[in-house]
mmCIF file of C-alpha atoms in Angstrom:
data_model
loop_
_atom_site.group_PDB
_atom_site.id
_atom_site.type_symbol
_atom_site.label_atom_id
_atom_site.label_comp_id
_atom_site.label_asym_id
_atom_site.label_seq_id
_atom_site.Cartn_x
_atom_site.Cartn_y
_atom_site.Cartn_z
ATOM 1 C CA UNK A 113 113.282 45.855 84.237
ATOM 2 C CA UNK A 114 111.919 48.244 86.722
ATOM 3 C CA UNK A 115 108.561 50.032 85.506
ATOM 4 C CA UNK A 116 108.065 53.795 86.861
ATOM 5 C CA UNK A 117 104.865 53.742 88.877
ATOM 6 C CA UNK A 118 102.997 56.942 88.912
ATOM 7 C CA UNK A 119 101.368 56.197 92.312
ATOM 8 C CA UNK A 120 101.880 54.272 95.092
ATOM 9 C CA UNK A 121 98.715 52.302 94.818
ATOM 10 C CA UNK A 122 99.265 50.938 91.319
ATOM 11 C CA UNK A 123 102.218 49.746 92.522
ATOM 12 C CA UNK A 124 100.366 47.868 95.782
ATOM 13 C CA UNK A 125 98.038 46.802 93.216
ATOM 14 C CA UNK A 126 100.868 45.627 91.328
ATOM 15 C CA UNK A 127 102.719 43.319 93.951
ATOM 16 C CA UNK A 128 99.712 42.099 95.354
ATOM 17 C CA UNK A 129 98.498 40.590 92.115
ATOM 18 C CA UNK A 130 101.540 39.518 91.816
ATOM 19 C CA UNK A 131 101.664 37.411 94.824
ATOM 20 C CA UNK A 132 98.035 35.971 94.619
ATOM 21 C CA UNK A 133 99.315 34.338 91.182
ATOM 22 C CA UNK A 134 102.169 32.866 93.245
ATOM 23 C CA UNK A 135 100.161 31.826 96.161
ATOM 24 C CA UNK A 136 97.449 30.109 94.476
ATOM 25 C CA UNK A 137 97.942 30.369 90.584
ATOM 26 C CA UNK A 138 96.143 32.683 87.840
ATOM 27 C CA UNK A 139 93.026 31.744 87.336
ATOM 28 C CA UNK A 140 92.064 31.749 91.529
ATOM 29 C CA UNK A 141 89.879 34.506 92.551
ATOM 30 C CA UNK A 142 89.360 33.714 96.526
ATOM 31 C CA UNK A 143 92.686 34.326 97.490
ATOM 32 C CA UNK A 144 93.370 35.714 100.496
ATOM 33 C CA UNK A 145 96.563 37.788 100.293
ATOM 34 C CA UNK A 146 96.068 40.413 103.115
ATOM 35 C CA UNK A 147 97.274 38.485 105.860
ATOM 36 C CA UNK A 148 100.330 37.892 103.971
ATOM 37 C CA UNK A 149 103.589 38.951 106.087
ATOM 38 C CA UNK A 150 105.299 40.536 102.922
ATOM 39 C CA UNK A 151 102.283 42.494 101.930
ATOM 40 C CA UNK A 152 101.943 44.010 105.218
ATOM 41 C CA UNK A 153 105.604 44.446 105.611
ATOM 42 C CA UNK A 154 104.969 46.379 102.108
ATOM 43 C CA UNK A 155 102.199 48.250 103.431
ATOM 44 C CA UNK A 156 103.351 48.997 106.531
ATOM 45 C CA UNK A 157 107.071 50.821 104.729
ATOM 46 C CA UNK A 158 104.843 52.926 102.739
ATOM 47 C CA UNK A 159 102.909 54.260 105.956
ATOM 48 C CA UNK A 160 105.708 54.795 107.589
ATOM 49 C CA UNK A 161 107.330 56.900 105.085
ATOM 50 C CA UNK A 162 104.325 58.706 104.040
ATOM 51 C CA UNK A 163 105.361 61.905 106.319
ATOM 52 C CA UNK A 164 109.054 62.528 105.769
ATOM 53 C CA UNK A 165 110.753 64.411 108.446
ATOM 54 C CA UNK A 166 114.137 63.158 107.128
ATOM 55 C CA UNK A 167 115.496 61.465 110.551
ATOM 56 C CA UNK A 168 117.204 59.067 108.629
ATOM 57 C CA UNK A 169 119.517 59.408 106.034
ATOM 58 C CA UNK A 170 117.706 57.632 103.353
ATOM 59 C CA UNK A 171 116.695 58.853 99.860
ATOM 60 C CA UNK A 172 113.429 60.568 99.194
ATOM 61 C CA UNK A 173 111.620 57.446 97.640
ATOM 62 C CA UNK A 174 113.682 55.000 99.085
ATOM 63 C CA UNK A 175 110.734 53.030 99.609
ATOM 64 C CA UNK A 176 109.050 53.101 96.368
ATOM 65 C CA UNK A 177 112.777 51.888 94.927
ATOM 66 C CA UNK A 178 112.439 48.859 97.273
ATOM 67 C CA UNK A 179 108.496 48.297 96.523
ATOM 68 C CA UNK A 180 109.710 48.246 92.400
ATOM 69 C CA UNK A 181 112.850 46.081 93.268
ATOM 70 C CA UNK A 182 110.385 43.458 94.965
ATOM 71 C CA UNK A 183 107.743 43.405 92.180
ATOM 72 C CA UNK A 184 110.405 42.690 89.425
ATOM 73 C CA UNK A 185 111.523 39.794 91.758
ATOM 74 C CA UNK A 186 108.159 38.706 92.477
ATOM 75 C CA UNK A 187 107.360 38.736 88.213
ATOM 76 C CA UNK A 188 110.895 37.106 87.249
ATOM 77 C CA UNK A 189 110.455 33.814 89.579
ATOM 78 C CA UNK A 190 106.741 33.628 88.430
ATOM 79 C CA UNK A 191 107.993 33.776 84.732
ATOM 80 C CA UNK A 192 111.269 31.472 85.519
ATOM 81 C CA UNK A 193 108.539 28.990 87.074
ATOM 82 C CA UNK A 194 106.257 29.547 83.994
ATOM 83 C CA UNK A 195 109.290 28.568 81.653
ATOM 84 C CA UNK A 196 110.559 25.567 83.720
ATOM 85 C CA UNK A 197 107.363 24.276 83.703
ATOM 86 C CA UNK A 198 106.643 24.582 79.754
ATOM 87 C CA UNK A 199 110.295 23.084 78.767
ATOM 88 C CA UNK A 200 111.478 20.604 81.453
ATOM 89 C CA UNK A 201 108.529 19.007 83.368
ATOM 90 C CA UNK A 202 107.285 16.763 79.865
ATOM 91 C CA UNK A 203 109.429 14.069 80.760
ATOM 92 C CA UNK A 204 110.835 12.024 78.355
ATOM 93 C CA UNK A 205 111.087 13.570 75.047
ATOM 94 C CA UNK A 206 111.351 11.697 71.465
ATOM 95 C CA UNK A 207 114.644 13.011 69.342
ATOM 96 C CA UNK A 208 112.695 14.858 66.720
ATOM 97 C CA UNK A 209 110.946 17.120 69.450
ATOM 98 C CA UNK A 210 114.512 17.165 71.281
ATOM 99 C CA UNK A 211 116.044 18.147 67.985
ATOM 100 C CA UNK A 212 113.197 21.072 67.369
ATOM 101 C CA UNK A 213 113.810 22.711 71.261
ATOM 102 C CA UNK A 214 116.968 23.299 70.232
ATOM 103 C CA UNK A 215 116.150 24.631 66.878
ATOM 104 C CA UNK A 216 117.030 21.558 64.891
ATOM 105 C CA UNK A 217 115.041 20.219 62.486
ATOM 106 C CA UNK A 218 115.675 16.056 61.108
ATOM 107 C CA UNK A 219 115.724 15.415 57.961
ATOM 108 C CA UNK A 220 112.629 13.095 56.758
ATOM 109 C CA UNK A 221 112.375 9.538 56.413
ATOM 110 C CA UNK A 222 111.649 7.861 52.939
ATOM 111 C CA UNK A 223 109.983 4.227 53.832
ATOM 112 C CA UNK A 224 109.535 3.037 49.666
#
């Protein structure tokens, strides 16, 4: 489900829109996400591994594979939250519209 970001910033841009739709919903606009302690933990990776001097033994992008990994997590619990919402917070539910969420359809009544 990973996406192959060309740049680094897209990818910032990416998770941080990400996580002002989970911090205050879609349609906010006066979020404040930059205090956030995973977007600077985010931000503060890719700084570190901006100069490569290979100390450690890690992979060459090792960082942008962990910045992807997070995004996809951060888009699959906003959609799983999205779907829970639309199917299982209407409360009780008639046995026609039961019938149809499962792909059912009744047959129809004749009152004559």
């Amino acid at each position: 489900m990973a996406i192959g970001y060309t740049s680094n910033l897209s990818l910032l841009r990416s998770i941080h829109r990400e996580l002002k739709y989970i911090l205050k919903g879609p349609k906010s606009k006066d979020v404040s996400t930059t205090k956030d302690p995973s977007l600077r933990h985010m931000l503060n990776l890719m700084r570190e591994n901006q100069v490569t001097e290979k100390r450690f033994c890690r992979p060459k992008d090792h960082y942008k594979y962990f910045a992807e990994t997070y995004l996809t997590y951060l888009k699959s619990s906003r959609l799983e939250d999205e779907l829970v919402h639309k199917h299982f917070h209407k409360g009780e539910r008639s046995i026609r519209d039961s019938a149809r969420l499962v792909g059912l359809e009744l047959p129809k009544l004749n009152n004559s």
